[in-house]
Every structure is written in C-alpha cells, then in structure tokens.
C-alpha cells in the first residue's frame, strides 16, 4: 500500500487555520516518512484515516463519514481537544455497531499502530484477487447481477467498486502512459481523430488499476460515448495484452470468468456476443469491437460499430481449436464447450472482430439454456482442464 487517504476534520470555529495547516503538514510528513507511504486527500483508498485536528468536529464527521467504508480510523493529537472529540465520535460509531479505532500517542506509537493497520490489511487481502468495477453494469445486462459473497468464498475474488466520477477525474488529467504497441498504434491510427482520447482512456484506467491494486476490471464503457464521444475498446485490447484482465459493459460474471481463465490456463479470452446460430451447420458467429491484442494475427483500427465513434478493433484470429466458456450470474452453472474457429468475417452489420466457430456439441444449449449474452472464446481445447479446475474450487458447480 503506497497511498492512504487522510480526511482532516477541524471545527468550523477554528480561527488559527494557518497554524493548523502547518502542524498538519509537519505531523503527516513525519508519519509518511516513517511508514514509507504517501498521504493523499479527496481520493478514497482501502484505508481511510480521519485526522481529528480540533474539538467540535463531531458534527463535521457526521456529515462525511458515510462516504467512506468502515473500519473508521480516528487519528488524534494531544492538542485542541482532539482526543475528546475522537472519544465522542468513537462512542457514536460503537452505538451504531460500526468498527473503529482511535489512534493516539506520540509519533513513535502512532507510527507503530498505523504500520500494524497497514500490515493487517495487506495480509487480509493477500489471499484475494481484486477485480475492479468501473461504473455499474450496462442497463441491458439484466441477468448479470453476480453473487459477490459467493465469488469471494469460492473463488477468492473481491470486487472493488470504482465510481465513474473517480474515473472521470483521472481521465480529465489527459495523461499518457506508453503502451506496449505505441509505435504500431501511432502508424495504424495516424489519421484517427479518436486516437488521443483513446490513449487518455487507456492511461486513466491503468492509473485506477495501480491505485486500487487490481488484477482485472470491467468498465461501463458505453457511458464514454455520451460524455467523450470515444470508447474503451483500444484500452481493453492493450491492457489484456499486458496481462490485466479487462472486460467491458460492466459484465461481472464474464469478468470473473476471464479471471479464472487467466488464473487456470494463463491465457487471454475474447469477450464476444453470439450474433447468429446455425444449428444445421453447427456453427455460430461471434463478434465484438475489442479483443486482446495478443490474440490477433493482425489488427485493423475502425470505429465502434454501434456508435461510429472511437476506435473499434477488427482483429484477425487464428483458425483452429477453441473453447467457449462462461459462468452464470448466480455462479451455480457454467457453460464450457469446444469448437473450431473456421473463418474470420468482415460484415458491415456486426461488431468489428468477427469469427465463425463450428461446434460438434452443445451449440443448442446457448439457445435452450442461456447463461447470459457474452461468451468467452479461448484458443485451444480446454474443456476438461477448465472443468477440473472449476470443480476443485466449487464441487457443486453444474456444467450445463
């Protein structure tokens, strides 16, 4: 953990603001140096500390504490009735049965206490994988409300909610982070008016990945069209190539499925829509506007299909064996079947990356017992390996 959010609380009656600011800076700088961390403000972090600078801050605390997740850490000083205010706040939290801790003492004691809090948090999270949810699932994903507690217990996954406001704040910085295929991107999208914005989106998401210590994420990407007239398609392609599991439309079951593929097989996965099914020919067309860059034999940058905006990716995939996989939203069932990618197509009425997959078994289940819209396409035949892996984690899982 490199950053901790500090929430300073001081009485509205305080008249010595400059002196308080100076004392706060000296105190926090000393603690930050001792702990080898950075204190920040106005950005929620896994650990948030309320610095009780003065007495009379109880009401100030009441107005803001619900913006932060418990436990509540109350850092005090030995001046200006800081400790009495913390005791009153602590009593309030205790009455509400909310976890809290009052941190009081000289600098060495406070450093020791904070260090233990940080270590305890890190150890509690060490066995869990953190997957970010930037915004909410898209409105049309009405069958994708995942059981988070079940995911935590069975798959050791924590879902971290990240507001679209936090993403927007990062995006407005308009920063660049060099991507693995920067030179290739520059050549392929040299004439695209959307390239700069698409790379800003990539960099903003990557900063959130760093900040929240994420192994993967999904984003409510269609909201970008309304505000920025751009898409996250390029960002997802690049981040997946970099080993960060990246899904779109806020689809949580698919994000978890992608994570499990990465964890068990160390392979990327193409999140796609089933666009048409031909039961007579035992074939299915999959399409989407983004694909992990390292799953493409070659790439072409176009616009996003539905909107005509941003950068959509038409990737040419390797023909040959593949596996189709997804979990249900309630995590009670999984669809796992094998097939063959037989053709890449370039229809104008579908999302940009398009493949035809022939399946000898299980195709009709997508129509008769669908677990949801999106499916994952993985290179190679892995039904047995995936089934064994998932069953080892959850023996009650039903393979449909």
Short mmCIF file of C-alpha atoms in Angstrom, two decimals, residues 23 35 48 63 65 84 93 147 183 201-202 210 212 229 292 309 313 315 335 382-383 386-387 389:
data_model
loop_
_atom_site.label_atom_id
_atom_site.label_comp_id
_atom_site.label_asym_id
_atom_site.label_seq_id
_atom_site.Cartn_x
_atom_site.Cartn_y
_atom_site.Cartn_z
CA UNK A 23 1.08 21.48 12.18
CA UNK A 35 5.83 4.47 7.13
CA UNK A 48 -9.05 6.00 5.18
CA UNK A 63 -21.69 14.84 7.56
CA UNK A 65 -18.31 9.50 7.36
CA UNK A 84 -12.25 14.31 23.45
CA UNK A 93 -19.71 4.56 15.97
CA UNK A 147 -23.36 -13.01 -6.15
CA UNK A 183 4.57 2.76 -32.42
CA UNK A 201 -8.80 6.40 -21.54
CA UNK A 202 -6.12 3.70 -21.50
CA UNK A 210 -2.39 0.87 -9.89
CA UNK A 212 -6.68 0.04 -6.31
CA UNK A 229 -17.56 10.53 -27.91
CA UNK A 292 -6.93 -8.79 -26.58
CA UNK A 309 -17.20 6.71 -32.78
CA UNK A 313 -10.66 -3.19 -33.37
CA UNK A 315 -8.77 -8.46 -35.23
CA UNK A 335 -21.14 -23.36 -19.99
CA UNK A 382 -9.61 -26.84 -22.58
CA UNK A 383 -12.99 -28.25 -21.54
CA UNK A 386 -11.37 -25.94 -17.06
CA UNK A 387 -13.97 -28.33 -15.68
CA UNK A 389 -10.19 -26.58 -12.16
#
